[in-house]
């Protein structure tokens, strides 16, 4: 089978992790080729995600690289065994980055998201999502299909171990659709924030400027820290970043944002018993202003 020209994010990530392990083990491409009884070009294709490595071949590689038994070993074996099939197959007409994102979310254990201007997709109502998509050039897009896909992605939310969002106050006040759409969306935030594994914080205007306001990002936690992923979306592309130093940098930014944001919604506390301003009271204030 010829090498694939457009590997998925999972295939690229598996290849990148194998390259990291090979480099750490101080093995050359020729060493690996001899181990797999293949040529050097095939090793390059494996590490670029363009061809699959057989399960027994991957087992040999991980052993040769000194990867110990444990979460990383098991996760890499599972990534190789996975064929990328899932509910997102129903949406194959969408662009590759969207399908890659859905597949990444399916193998994620915890999520940290920062958004300075919009409600994160995982928390959007159908009407809000539709209004957002209609605001973009929709002449050549199937809006209904896109909205259905975005709502379908939310099925992973109850299965996560933890979901933590820091949303800027701007996202609450930027009018997406009419008053009814915004009210329903803000009430949805409160509803989701009362789930025990969800932490939702609002970053208020009064805290002043902060460097990460300028862009949204998502930190996806894998089954082991080595497989964490930083996701940054742009107008026409998206970055899936696996570099540990970059992920650590953004994790620190997220912690800083969280420390400066209002206290999260307490799922056990009644709204009228809140003594200090917190994320819930700010959302309620914005809801009141929408009347």
XYZ file of C-alpha atoms in Angstrom:
291
model
C 0.000 0.000 0.000
C 1.466 3.400 -0.966
C 2.116 5.994 1.759
C -0.911 8.142 2.597
C -0.660 11.784 1.589
C -2.864 13.211 4.363
C -2.338 11.384 7.655
C -4.716 12.139 10.492
C -3.622 13.959 13.626
C -3.559 10.640 15.510
C -1.337 9.040 12.858
C 1.026 12.024 12.839
C 1.167 12.042 16.636
C 1.970 8.345 16.887
C 4.801 8.794 14.374
C 6.125 11.852 16.216
C 6.158 10.001 19.547
C 8.034 7.094 17.974
C 10.589 9.532 16.575
C 11.053 11.076 20.048
C 11.574 7.667 21.619
C 14.023 6.605 18.895
C 16.049 9.794 19.310
C 16.101 9.360 23.079
C 17.320 5.765 22.638
C 20.100 7.025 20.320
C 19.049 4.681 17.537
C 19.391 5.611 13.876
C 16.823 5.126 11.168
C 18.989 2.358 9.772
C 18.955 0.591 13.154
C 15.163 0.658 13.171
C 14.967 -0.454 9.545
C 17.070 -3.499 10.390
C 14.882 -4.259 13.401
C 11.727 -4.126 11.283
C 13.368 -5.818 8.299
C 12.359 -2.833 6.186
C 14.142 -0.078 4.305
C 15.037 3.350 5.687
C 12.289 5.051 3.688
C 9.628 3.002 5.456
C 10.922 4.143 8.833
C 10.627 7.754 7.683
C 7.071 7.120 6.520
C 6.171 5.524 9.869
C 7.521 8.493 11.809
C 5.621 10.909 9.546
C 2.370 8.978 10.028
C 2.204 8.105 6.323
C 2.184 4.341 6.874
C 1.086 2.158 9.770
C 3.409 0.026 11.799
C 2.127 -3.517 12.495
C 1.213 -4.186 16.111
C 4.021 -6.705 16.573
C 6.445 -4.292 14.915
C 5.411 -1.498 17.263
C 5.893 -3.822 20.223
C 9.465 -4.488 19.039
C 10.138 -0.789 18.608
C 8.869 0.203 22.038
C 10.948 -2.512 23.654
C 14.040 -1.497 21.684
C 13.472 2.152 22.632
C 13.324 1.281 26.304
C 9.721 2.384 26.760
C 8.633 0.739 30.035
C 5.324 -0.992 30.648
C 2.753 1.520 31.772
C 0.350 4.208 30.524
C 2.556 5.481 27.671
C 3.338 1.999 26.358
C -0.333 1.018 26.479
C -1.516 4.295 24.935
C 0.871 4.046 21.981
C -0.151 0.456 21.344
C -3.803 1.552 21.442
C -3.145 4.446 19.036
C -1.579 2.039 16.543
C -4.424 -0.444 16.901
C -7.054 2.293 16.521
C -8.246 2.731 12.944
C -9.733 6.176 13.530
C -13.300 4.989 13.218
C -15.982 6.684 15.283
C -19.195 8.657 15.233
C -17.399 11.379 13.214
C -17.378 9.051 10.176
C -20.887 10.350 9.495
C -19.354 13.789 8.832
C -16.620 12.877 6.343
C -17.573 15.786 4.107
C -16.236 18.206 6.747
C -12.631 19.386 6.647
C -9.919 17.160 8.050
C -9.090 19.376 11.041
C -12.659 19.075 12.353
C -12.558 15.271 12.193
C -9.109 15.239 13.796
C -10.441 17.379 16.634
C -13.357 15.002 17.251
C -11.020 12.009 17.269
C -8.654 13.783 19.679
C -11.539 14.595 22.022
C -12.575 10.934 22.003
C -9.267 9.896 23.587
C -9.001 12.827 26.006
C -9.376 12.512 29.777
C -9.420 16.189 30.793
C -9.764 19.522 29.026
C -8.682 23.084 29.867
C -9.982 25.788 27.545
C -9.575 29.551 27.397
C -11.706 31.686 25.105
C -11.560 35.495 25.070
C -14.449 36.247 22.711
C -16.832 33.326 22.372
C -18.482 30.536 24.337
C -16.406 27.367 23.769
C -17.875 24.937 21.256
C -18.283 22.188 23.856
C -20.712 24.444 25.753
C -22.631 26.064 22.902
C -26.358 25.697 22.386
C -27.609 24.771 18.945
C -28.996 28.271 18.265
C -25.771 29.945 19.387
C -23.656 27.600 17.245
C -25.874 28.213 14.229
C -25.596 31.985 14.631
C -21.799 31.777 14.913
C -21.530 29.672 11.767
C -23.877 31.939 9.862
C -21.663 34.898 10.731
C -18.811 33.297 8.790
C -18.811 33.031 5.001
C -21.492 30.373 4.641
C -22.039 30.503 0.899
C -20.251 27.203 0.317
C -20.936 25.578 3.694
C -23.670 23.265 4.903
C -24.591 25.090 8.109
C -27.000 22.399 9.313
C -24.317 19.746 8.933
C -21.778 21.880 10.777
C -24.146 22.603 13.668
C -25.067 18.918 13.943
C -21.366 18.047 14.121
C -20.634 20.653 16.813
C -23.485 19.439 18.997
C -22.458 15.815 18.438
C -18.976 16.633 19.745
C -20.527 17.518 23.101
C -21.275 13.854 23.791
C -17.781 13.461 25.252
C -18.390 16.088 27.967
C -20.073 13.714 30.472
C -17.308 11.150 29.916
C -14.396 13.442 30.776
C -12.688 13.259 34.131
C -12.488 17.057 34.238
C -13.447 20.042 32.089
C -12.190 23.506 33.087
C -13.057 26.634 31.101
C -11.914 30.216 31.671
C -14.115 32.473 29.567
C -13.593 36.215 29.268
C -16.487 38.501 30.141
C -16.431 39.674 26.513
C -17.848 36.303 25.466
C -20.871 36.909 27.697
C -21.532 40.361 26.300
C -20.777 40.003 22.589
C -24.268 39.650 21.144
C -24.481 36.403 19.187
C -27.989 36.349 17.776
C -30.932 37.950 19.539
C -31.718 38.229 23.242
C -33.418 34.845 23.302
C -30.337 33.108 21.866
C -28.013 34.768 24.380
C -30.243 34.092 27.377
C -30.542 30.441 26.464
C -26.768 30.240 26.005
C -25.962 31.833 29.368
C -28.443 29.576 31.143
C -26.755 26.630 29.440
C -23.428 27.750 30.952
C -24.908 27.707 34.439
C -26.488 24.299 33.828
C -23.247 22.711 32.633
C -21.163 24.396 35.350
C -23.220 22.577 37.990
C -21.895 19.212 36.780
C -19.447 17.879 39.398
C -16.520 17.462 36.983
C -16.941 20.874 35.300
C -15.209 24.054 36.463
C -16.314 27.277 34.812
C -14.745 30.667 35.548
C -15.381 34.113 34.107
C -12.483 36.508 33.645
C -13.974 39.965 34.328
C -13.159 43.249 32.602
C -12.087 44.721 35.935
C -8.971 42.524 36.006
C -7.528 44.562 33.146
C -5.429 43.343 30.204
C -3.692 40.010 30.077
C -1.538 38.693 27.243
C -3.585 35.543 26.559
C -6.736 37.536 25.847
C -5.720 37.708 22.215
C -6.313 34.081 21.338
C -8.214 31.014 22.398
C -6.552 27.686 23.110
C -7.421 24.237 24.413
C -5.211 21.896 26.408
C -6.206 18.262 25.941
C -4.991 15.818 28.559
C -4.178 12.367 27.259
C -3.972 9.078 29.151
C -0.403 10.074 30.045
C 1.262 13.529 30.147
C 3.513 12.666 27.199
C 0.395 12.578 25.017
C -1.079 15.929 26.071
C -1.958 18.208 23.141
C -2.236 21.963 22.700
C -4.872 22.976 20.161
C -5.044 26.434 18.586
C -7.602 27.234 15.925
C -7.256 29.887 13.237
C -9.648 31.140 10.585
C -8.543 28.642 7.943
C -6.301 26.193 9.796
C -5.559 24.646 13.174
C -2.446 23.653 15.112
C -2.166 20.384 17.025
C 0.967 20.941 19.117
C 2.713 18.106 20.941
C 5.865 19.948 22.011
C 6.165 19.529 25.770
C 7.726 22.945 26.378
C 4.921 24.746 24.533
C 2.287 22.761 26.386
C 3.926 23.634 29.703
C 4.014 27.303 28.695
C 0.296 27.356 27.916
C -0.527 25.337 31.029
C 1.162 28.040 33.103
C -0.789 30.733 31.271
C -3.995 28.855 31.975
C -3.172 28.586 35.668
C -2.462 32.319 35.743
C -5.787 33.055 34.057
C -7.579 30.769 36.488
C -5.973 32.467 39.498
C -7.075 35.919 38.264
C -10.593 34.918 37.189
C -13.662 34.981 39.387
C -14.355 32.001 41.619
C -16.007 29.142 39.745
C -19.670 28.302 40.028
C -20.256 26.193 43.127
C -22.693 23.416 42.146
C -23.724 22.918 45.790
C -24.468 26.534 46.685
C -27.750 28.354 46.159
C -27.295 31.607 44.128
C -28.777 33.781 46.886
C -26.168 32.574 49.380
C -23.217 33.942 47.395
C -21.588 36.652 49.515
C -18.881 37.755 47.067
C -18.945 38.261 43.341
C -18.173 35.025 41.575
C -18.632 33.662 38.065
C -22.276 32.815 38.699
C -23.169 36.285 39.952
C -21.582 37.902 36.893
C -23.492 35.614 34.531
C -26.691 36.427 36.416
C -25.934 40.147 36.113
C -25.494 39.844 32.348
C -28.718 37.822 32.159
C -30.533 40.595 34.003
C -29.212 43.190 31.545
C -30.532 41.099 28.632
C -34.139 41.726 29.686
